[in-house]
mmCIF file of C-alpha atoms in Angstrom:
data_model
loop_
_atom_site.group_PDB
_atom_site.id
_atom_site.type_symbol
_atom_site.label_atom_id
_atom_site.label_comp_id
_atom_site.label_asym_id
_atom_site.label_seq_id
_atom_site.Cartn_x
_atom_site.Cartn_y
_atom_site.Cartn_z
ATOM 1 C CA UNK A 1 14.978 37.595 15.834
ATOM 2 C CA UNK A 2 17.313 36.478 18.502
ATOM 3 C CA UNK A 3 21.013 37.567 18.916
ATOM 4 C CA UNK A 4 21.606 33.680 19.923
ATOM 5 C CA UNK A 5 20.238 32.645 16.197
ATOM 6 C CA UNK A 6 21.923 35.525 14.422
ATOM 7 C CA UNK A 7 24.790 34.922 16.274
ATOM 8 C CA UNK A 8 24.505 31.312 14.900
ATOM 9 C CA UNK A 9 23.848 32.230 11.419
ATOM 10 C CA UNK A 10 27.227 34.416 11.257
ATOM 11 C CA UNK A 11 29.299 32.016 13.037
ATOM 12 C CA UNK A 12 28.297 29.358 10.793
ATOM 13 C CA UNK A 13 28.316 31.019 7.123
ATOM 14 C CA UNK A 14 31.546 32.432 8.090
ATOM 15 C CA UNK A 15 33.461 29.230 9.009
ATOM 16 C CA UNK A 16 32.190 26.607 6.993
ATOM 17 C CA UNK A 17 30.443 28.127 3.439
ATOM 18 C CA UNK A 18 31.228 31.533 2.708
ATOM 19 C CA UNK A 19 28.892 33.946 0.813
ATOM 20 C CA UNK A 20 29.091 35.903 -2.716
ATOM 21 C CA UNK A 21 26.710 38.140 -4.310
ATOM 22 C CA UNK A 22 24.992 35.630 -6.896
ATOM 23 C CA UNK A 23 25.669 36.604 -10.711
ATOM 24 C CA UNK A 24 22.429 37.585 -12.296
ATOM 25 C CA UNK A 25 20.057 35.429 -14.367
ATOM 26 C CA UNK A 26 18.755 35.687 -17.412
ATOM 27 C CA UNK A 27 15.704 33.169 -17.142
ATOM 28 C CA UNK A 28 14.085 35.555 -14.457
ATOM 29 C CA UNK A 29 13.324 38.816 -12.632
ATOM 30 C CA UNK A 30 15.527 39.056 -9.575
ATOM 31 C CA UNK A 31 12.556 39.718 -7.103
ATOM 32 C CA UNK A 32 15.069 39.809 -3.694
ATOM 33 C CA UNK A 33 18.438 40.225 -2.833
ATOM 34 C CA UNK A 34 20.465 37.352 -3.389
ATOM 35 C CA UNK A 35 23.516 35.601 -2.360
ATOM 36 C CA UNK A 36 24.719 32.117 -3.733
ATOM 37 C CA UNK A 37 27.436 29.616 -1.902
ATOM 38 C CA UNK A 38 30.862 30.343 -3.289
ATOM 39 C CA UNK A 39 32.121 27.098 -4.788
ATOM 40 C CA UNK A 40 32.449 24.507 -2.295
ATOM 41 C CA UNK A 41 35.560 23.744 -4.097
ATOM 42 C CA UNK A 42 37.006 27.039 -3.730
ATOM 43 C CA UNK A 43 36.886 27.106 0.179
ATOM 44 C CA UNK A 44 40.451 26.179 1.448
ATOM 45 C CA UNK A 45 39.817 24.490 5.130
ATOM 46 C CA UNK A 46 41.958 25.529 7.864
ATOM 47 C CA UNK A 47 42.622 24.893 11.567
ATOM 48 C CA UNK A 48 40.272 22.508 13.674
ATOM 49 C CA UNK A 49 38.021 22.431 10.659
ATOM 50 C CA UNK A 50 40.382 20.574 8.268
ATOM 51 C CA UNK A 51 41.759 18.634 10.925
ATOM 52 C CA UNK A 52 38.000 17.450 11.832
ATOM 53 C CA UNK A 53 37.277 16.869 8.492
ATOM 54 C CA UNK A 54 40.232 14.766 7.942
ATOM 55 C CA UNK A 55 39.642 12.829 11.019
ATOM 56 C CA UNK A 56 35.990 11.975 9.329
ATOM 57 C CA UNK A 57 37.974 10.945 5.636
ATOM 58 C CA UNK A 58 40.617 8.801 7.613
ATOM 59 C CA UNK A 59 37.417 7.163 10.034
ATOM 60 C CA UNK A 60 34.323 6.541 9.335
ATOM 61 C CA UNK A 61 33.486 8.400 6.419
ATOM 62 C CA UNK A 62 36.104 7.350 4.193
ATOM 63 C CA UNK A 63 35.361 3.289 5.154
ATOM 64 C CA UNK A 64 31.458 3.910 5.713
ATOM 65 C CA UNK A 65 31.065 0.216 4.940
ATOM 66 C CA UNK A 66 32.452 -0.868 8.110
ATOM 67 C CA UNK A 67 29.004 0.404 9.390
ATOM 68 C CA UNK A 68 26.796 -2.511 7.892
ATOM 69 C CA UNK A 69 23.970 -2.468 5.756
ATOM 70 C CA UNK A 70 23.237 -0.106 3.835
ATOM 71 C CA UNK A 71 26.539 1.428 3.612
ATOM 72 C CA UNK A 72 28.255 -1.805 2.665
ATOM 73 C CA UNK A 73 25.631 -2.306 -0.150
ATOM 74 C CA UNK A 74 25.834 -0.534 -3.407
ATOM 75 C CA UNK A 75 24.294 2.324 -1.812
ATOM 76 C CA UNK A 76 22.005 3.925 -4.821
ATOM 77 C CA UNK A 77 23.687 2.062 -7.618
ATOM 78 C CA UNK A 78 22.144 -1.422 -7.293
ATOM 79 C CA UNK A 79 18.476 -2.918 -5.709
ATOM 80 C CA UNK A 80 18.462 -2.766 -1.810
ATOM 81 C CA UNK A 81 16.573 -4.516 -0.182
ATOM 82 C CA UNK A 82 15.916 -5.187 2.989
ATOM 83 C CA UNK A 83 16.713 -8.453 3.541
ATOM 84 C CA UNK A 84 16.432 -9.242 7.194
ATOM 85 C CA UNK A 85 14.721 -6.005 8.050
ATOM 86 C CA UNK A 86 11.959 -6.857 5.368
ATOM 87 C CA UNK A 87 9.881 -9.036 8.354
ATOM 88 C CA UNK A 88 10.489 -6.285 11.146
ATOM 89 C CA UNK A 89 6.768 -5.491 12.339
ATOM 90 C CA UNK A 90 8.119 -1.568 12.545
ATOM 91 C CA UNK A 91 8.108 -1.751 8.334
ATOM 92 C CA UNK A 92 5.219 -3.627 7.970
ATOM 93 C CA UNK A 93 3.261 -0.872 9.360
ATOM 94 C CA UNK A 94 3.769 1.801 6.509
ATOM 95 C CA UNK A 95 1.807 2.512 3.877
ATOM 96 C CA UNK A 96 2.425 0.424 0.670
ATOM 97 C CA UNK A 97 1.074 2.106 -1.431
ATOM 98 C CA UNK A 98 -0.895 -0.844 -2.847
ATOM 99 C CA UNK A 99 2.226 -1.876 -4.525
ATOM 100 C CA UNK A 100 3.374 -5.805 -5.060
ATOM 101 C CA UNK A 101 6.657 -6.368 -2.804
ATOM 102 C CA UNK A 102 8.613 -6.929 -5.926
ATOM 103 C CA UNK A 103 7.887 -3.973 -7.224
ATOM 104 C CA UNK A 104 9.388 -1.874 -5.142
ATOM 105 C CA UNK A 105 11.474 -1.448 -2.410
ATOM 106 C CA UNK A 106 10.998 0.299 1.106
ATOM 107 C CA UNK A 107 12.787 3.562 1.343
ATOM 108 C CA UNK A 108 14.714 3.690 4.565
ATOM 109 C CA UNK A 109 17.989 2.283 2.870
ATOM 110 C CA UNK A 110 18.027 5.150 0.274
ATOM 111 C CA UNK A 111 17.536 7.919 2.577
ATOM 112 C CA UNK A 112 20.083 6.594 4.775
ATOM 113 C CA UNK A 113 22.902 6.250 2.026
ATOM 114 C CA UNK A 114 21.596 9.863 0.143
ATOM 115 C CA UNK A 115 23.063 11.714 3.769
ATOM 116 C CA UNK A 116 25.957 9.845 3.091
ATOM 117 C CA UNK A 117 26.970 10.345 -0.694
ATOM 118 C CA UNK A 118 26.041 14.036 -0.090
ATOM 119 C CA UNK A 119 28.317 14.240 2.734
ATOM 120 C CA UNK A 120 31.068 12.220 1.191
ATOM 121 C CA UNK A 121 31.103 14.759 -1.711
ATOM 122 C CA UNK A 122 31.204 17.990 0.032
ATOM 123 C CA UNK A 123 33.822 16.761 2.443
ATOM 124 C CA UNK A 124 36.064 15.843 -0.716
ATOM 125 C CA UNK A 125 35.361 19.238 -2.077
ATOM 126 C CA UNK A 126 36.632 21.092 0.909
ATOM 127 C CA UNK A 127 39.610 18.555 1.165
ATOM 128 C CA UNK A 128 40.619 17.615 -2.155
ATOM 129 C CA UNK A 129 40.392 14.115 -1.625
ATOM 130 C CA UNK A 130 40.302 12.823 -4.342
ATOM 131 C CA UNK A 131 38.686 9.311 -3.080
ATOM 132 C CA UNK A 132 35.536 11.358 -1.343
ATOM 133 C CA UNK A 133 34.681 12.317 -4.561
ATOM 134 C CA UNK A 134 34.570 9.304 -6.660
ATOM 135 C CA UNK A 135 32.501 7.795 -4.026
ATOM 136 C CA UNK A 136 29.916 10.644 -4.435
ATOM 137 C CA UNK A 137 30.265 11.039 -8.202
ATOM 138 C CA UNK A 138 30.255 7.489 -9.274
ATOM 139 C CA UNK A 139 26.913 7.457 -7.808
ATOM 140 C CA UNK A 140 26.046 10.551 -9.756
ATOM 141 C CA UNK A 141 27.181 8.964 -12.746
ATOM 142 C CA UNK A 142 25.323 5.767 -12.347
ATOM 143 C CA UNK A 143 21.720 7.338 -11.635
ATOM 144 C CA UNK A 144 22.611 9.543 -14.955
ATOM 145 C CA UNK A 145 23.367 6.770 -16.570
ATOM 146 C CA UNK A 146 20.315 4.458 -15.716
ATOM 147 C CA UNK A 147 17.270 7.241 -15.911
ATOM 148 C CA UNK A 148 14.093 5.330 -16.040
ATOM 149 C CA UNK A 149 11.875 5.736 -19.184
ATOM 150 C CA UNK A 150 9.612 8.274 -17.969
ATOM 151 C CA UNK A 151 13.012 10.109 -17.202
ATOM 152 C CA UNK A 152 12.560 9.814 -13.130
ATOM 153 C CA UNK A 153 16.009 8.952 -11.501
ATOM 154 C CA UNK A 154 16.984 6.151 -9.002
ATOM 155 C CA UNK A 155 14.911 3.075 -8.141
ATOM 156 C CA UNK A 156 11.528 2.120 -9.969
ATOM 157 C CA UNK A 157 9.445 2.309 -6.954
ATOM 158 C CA UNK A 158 10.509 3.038 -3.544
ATOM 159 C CA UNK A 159 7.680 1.921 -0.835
ATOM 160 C CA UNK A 160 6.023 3.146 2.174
ATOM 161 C CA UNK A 161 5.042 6.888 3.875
ATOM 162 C CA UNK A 162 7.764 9.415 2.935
ATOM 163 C CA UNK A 163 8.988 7.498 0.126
ATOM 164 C CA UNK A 164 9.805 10.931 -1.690
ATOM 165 C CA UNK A 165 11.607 12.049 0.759
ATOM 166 C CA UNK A 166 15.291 10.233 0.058
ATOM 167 C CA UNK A 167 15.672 12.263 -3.180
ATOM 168 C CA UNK A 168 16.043 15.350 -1.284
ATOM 169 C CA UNK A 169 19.077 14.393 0.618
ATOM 170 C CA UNK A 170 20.349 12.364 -2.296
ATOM 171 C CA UNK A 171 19.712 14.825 -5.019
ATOM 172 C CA UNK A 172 21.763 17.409 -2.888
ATOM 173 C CA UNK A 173 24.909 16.062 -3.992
ATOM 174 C CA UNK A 174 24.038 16.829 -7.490
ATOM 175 C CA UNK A 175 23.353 20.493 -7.185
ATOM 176 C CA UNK A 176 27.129 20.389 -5.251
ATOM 177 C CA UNK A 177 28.443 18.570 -8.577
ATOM 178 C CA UNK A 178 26.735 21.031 -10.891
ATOM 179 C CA UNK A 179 27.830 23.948 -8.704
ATOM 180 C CA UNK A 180 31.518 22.910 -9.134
ATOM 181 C CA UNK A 181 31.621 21.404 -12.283
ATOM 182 C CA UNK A 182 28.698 23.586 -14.295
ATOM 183 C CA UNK A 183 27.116 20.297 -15.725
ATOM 184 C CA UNK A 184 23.981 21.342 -17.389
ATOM 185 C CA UNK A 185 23.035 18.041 -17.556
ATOM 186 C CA UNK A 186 22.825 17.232 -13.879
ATOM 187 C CA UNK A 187 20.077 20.549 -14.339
ATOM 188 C CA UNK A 188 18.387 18.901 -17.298
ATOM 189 C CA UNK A 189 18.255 15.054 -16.027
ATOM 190 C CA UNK A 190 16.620 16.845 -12.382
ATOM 191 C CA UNK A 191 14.160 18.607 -14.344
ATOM 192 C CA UNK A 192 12.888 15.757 -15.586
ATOM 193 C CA UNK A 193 12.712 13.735 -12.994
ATOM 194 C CA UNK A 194 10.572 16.695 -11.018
ATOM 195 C CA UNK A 195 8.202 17.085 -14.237
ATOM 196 C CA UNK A 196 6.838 13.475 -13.822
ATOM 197 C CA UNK A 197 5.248 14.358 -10.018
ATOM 198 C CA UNK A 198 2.122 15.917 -9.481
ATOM 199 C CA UNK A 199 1.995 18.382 -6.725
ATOM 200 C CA UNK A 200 -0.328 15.953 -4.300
ATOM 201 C CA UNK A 201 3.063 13.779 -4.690
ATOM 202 C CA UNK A 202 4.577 16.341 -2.522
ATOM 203 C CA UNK A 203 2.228 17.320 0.090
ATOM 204 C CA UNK A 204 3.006 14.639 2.829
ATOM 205 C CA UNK A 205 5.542 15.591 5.589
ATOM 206 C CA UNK A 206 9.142 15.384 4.541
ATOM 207 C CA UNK A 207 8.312 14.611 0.806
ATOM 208 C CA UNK A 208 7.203 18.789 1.014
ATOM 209 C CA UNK A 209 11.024 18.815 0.950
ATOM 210 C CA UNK A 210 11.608 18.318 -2.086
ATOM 211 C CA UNK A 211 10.133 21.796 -2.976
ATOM 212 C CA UNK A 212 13.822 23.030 -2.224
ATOM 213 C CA UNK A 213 14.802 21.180 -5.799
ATOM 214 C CA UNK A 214 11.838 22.362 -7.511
ATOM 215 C CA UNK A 215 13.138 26.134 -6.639
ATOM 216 C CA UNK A 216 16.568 25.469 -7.190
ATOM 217 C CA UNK A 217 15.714 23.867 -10.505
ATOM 218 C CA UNK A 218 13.389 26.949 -11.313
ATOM 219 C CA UNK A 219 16.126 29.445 -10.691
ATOM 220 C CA UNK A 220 18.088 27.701 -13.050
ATOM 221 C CA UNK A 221 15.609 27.137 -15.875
ATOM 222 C CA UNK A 222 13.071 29.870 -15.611
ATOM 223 C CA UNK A 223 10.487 26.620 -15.575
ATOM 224 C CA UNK A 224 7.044 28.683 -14.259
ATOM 225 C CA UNK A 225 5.707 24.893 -13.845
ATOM 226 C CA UNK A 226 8.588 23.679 -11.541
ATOM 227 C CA UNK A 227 7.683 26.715 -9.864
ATOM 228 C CA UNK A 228 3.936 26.098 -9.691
ATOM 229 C CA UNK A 229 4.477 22.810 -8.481
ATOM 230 C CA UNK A 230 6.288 23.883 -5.619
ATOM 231 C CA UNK A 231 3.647 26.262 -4.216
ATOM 232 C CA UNK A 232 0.827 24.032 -4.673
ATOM 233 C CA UNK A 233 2.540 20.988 -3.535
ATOM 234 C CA UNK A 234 3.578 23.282 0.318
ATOM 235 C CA UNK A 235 -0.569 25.210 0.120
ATOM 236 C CA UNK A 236 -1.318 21.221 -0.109
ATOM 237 C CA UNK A 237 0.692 20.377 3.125
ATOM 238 C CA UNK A 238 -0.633 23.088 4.558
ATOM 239 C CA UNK A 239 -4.085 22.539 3.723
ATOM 240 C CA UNK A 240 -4.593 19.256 5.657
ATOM 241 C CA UNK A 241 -3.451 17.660 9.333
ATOM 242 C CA UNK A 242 -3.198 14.337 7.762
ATOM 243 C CA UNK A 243 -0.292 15.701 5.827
ATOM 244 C CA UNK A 244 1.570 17.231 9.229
ATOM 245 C CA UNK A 245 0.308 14.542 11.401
ATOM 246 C CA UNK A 246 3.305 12.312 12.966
ATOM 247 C CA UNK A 247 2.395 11.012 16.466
ATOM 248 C CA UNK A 248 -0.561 13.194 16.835
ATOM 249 C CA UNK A 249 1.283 16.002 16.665
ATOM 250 C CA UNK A 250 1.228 19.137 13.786
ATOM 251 C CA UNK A 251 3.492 21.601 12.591
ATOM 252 C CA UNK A 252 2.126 25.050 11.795
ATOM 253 C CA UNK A 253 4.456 28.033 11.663
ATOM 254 C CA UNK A 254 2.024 30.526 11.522
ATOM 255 C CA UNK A 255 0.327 30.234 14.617
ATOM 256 C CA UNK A 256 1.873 30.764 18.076
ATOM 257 C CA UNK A 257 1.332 27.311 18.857
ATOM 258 C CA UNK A 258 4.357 26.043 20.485
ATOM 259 C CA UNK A 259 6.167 23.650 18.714
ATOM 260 C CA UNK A 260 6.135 19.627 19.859
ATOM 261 C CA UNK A 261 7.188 18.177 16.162
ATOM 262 C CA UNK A 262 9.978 16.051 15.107
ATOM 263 C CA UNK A 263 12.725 18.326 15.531
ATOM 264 C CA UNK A 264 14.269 17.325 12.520
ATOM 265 C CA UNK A 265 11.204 17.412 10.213
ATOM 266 C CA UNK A 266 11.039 20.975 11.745
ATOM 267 C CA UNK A 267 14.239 22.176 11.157
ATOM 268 C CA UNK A 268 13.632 20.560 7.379
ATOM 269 C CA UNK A 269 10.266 21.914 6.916
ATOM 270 C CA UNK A 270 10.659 25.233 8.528
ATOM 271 C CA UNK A 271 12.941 26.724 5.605
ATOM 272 C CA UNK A 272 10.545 25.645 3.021
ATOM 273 C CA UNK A 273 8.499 28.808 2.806
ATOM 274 C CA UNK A 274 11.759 30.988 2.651
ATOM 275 C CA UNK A 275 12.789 28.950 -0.386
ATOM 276 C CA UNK A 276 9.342 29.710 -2.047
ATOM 277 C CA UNK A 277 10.288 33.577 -0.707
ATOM 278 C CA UNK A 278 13.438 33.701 -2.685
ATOM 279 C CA UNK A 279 11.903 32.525 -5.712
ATOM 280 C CA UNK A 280 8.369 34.404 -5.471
ATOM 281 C CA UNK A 281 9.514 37.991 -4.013
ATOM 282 C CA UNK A 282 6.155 36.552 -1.971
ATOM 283 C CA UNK A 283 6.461 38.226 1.700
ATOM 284 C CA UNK A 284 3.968 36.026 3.748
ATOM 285 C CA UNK A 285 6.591 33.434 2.888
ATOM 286 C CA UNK A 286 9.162 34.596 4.867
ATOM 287 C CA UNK A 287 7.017 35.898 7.352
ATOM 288 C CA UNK A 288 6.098 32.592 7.971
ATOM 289 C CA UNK A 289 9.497 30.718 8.104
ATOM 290 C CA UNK A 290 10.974 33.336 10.643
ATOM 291 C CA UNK A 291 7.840 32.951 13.063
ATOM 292 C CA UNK A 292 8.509 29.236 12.843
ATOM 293 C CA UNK A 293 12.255 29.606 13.820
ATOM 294 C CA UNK A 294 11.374 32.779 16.508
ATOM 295 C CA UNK A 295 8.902 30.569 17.928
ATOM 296 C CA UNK A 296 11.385 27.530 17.794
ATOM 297 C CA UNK A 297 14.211 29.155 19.094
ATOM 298 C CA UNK A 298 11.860 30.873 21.936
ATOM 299 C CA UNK A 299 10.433 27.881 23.489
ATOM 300 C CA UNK A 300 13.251 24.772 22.792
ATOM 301 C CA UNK A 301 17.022 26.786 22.535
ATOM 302 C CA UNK A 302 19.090 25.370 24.702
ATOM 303 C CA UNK A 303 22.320 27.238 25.953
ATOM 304 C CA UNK A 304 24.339 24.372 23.518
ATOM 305 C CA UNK A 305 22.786 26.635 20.734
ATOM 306 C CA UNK A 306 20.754 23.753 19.372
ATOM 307 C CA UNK A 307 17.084 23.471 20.302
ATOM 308 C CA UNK A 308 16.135 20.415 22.499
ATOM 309 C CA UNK A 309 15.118 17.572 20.589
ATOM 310 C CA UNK A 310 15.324 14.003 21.383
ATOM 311 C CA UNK A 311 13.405 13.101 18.588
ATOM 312 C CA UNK A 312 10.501 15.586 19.498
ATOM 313 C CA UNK A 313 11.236 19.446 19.975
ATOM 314 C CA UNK A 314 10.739 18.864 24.073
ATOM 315 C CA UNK A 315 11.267 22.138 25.999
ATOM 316 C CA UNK A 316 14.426 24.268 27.851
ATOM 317 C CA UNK A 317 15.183 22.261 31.252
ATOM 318 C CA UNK A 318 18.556 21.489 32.813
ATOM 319 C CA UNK A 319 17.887 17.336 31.544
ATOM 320 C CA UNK A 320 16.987 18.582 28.106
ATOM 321 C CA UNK A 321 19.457 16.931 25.155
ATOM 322 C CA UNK A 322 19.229 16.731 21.385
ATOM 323 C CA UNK A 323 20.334 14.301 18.989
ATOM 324 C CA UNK A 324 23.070 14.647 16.538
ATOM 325 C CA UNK A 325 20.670 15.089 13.302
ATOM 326 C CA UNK A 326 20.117 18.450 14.280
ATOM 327 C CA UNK A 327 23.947 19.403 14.311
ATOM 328 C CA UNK A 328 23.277 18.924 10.693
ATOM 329 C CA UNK A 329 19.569 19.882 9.629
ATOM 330 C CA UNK A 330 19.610 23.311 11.814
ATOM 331 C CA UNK A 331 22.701 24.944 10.268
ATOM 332 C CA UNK A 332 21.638 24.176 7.060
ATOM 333 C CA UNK A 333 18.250 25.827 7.642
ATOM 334 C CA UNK A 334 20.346 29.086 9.188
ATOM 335 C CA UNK A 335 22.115 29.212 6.553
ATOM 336 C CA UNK A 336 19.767 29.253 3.901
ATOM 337 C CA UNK A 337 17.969 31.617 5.995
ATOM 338 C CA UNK A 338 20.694 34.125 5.975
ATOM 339 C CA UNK A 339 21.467 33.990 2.393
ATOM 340 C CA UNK A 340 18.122 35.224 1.602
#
């Protein structure tokens, strides 16, 4: 493991999350050593970090509308649709599932405004604004409070390849609201929604994501089928290229083949199998996620301390840049990473 990505790892846990040993559960065998988040709520900003944060609350994050659709829609409290976008030939060529139009809507919009309700929450947390968290809970409260009759949350159909793959971002901000607030509900109305999938629903690139709820909801409930789910649904992305392919490309962290993937899907994919570690006490797990970062780090670090990816993961050379995703995705990753 490299001193740059442990370096990394410290830098970031200590400044912006904080650790604690997590208090023990009585729905399970602790298997590994764990550590939780201290309450995002209890984390008193100071320095550049508050005054960065409060630059985002008094720009574009507190007035995200002024950034068009989808952020000036209802976000995932009403129907969005595409409107103008619906005729773009760059939509028409995913996967519809075999689903009418008006059935369903495409996905894009949702993922989009998930980032942003999750964002908008935890930035409220750490400044106690007030307005940053109504915008993230009154979304909360609306997909509570319109659960479809098979008890899945948000829209009735959301179309096209990866259209699992907004809940993960989206769904974030209600583990933040439970972890604050304790509502067992929030843990009830998720387990739910993850009982009406079937592990093949998961087992496409970026939907596999989702397995990070499924093992969040399991350590909460004790749930051996959440569980379940969650290991088949990552063997199943494993099993076949179709599920990794994107471009041509694969993503296999087991091998020493050097990564060329979207460096975001990567960085989102690549702390899967230390999720299923924490959960499993299963050792090839983690095995497997800290090849994929050691191989990562070895062939795409740049000296920024983010790995270059303009789009793709695309080599260390002095023209070599990555986008501003990965800010994001790859600290998340490290941090996970370190807590277990």
């Amino acid at each position: 493991m490299s001193l740059r990505f442990l370096f990394l790892l410290t830098g970031f846990v200590a400044a912006a999350q904080g650790c604690a040993p997590s208090p023990s559960s009585p729905q399970k065998e602790s298997r590994v050593p764990e550590y939780d988040l201290v309450r995002i709520s209890d984390i008193e900003l100071q320095g550049w970090l508050h005054e960065f944060l409060r630059l985002q609350s008094d720009g574009l994050t507190g007035h995200v509308e002024a950034a068009g659709f989808p952020f000036d829609a209802g976000m995932w409290t009403e129907r969005m649709q595409l409107d103008a976008y619906t005729e773009n030939e760059k939509n028409k060529k995913f996967e519809r599932d075999g689903t009418p139009e008006e059935e369903g809507v495409f996905w894009w919009p949702y993922e989009q405004t998930g980032y942003y309700i999750d964002g908008a929450l935890k930035a409220g947390y750490l400044l106690d604004d007030a307005t940053l968290i109504e915008r993230g809970r009154a979304q909360i409260r609306h997909t509570l409070d319109h659960v479809q009759e098979n008890g899945r949350l948000g829209p009735k159909k959301l179309l096209g390849r990866w259209n699992r793959w907004p809940y993960t971002g989206f769904l974030r901000s209600f583990v933040t609201e439970h972890d604050v607030t304790g509502d067992e509900a929030i843990v009830a109305a998720l387990r739910r929604h993850y009982l009406t999938y079937a592990p093949e629903d998961f087992q496409d690139e970026l939907d596999v994501c989702n397995v990070e709820h499924l093992c969040w909801l399991y350590e909460r409930t004790g749930d051996q089928v959440l569980l379940d789910k969650a290991e088949r649904a990552y063997a199943l992305f494993k099993s076949s290229h179709e599920n990794r392919n994107r471009d041509e490309r694969d993503i296999v962290f087991t091998s020493d083949r050097v990564p060329d993937y979207h460096g975001v899907v990567y960085f989102e994919i690549v702390r899967i199998p230390a999720l299923l570690y924490a959960s499993t006490g299963k050792r090839e797990y983690l095995d497997e996620a800290l090849h994929g970062i050691e191989k990562m780090e070895r062939h795409h670090m740049l000296a920024s301390g983010l790995p270059s990816s303009t789009e793709h993961l695309s080599g260390i050379s002095e023209t070599a840049g990555h986008e501003a995703c990965n800010t994001a995705t790859l600290p998340y990753t490290y941090g996970a990473m370190l807590r277990i």
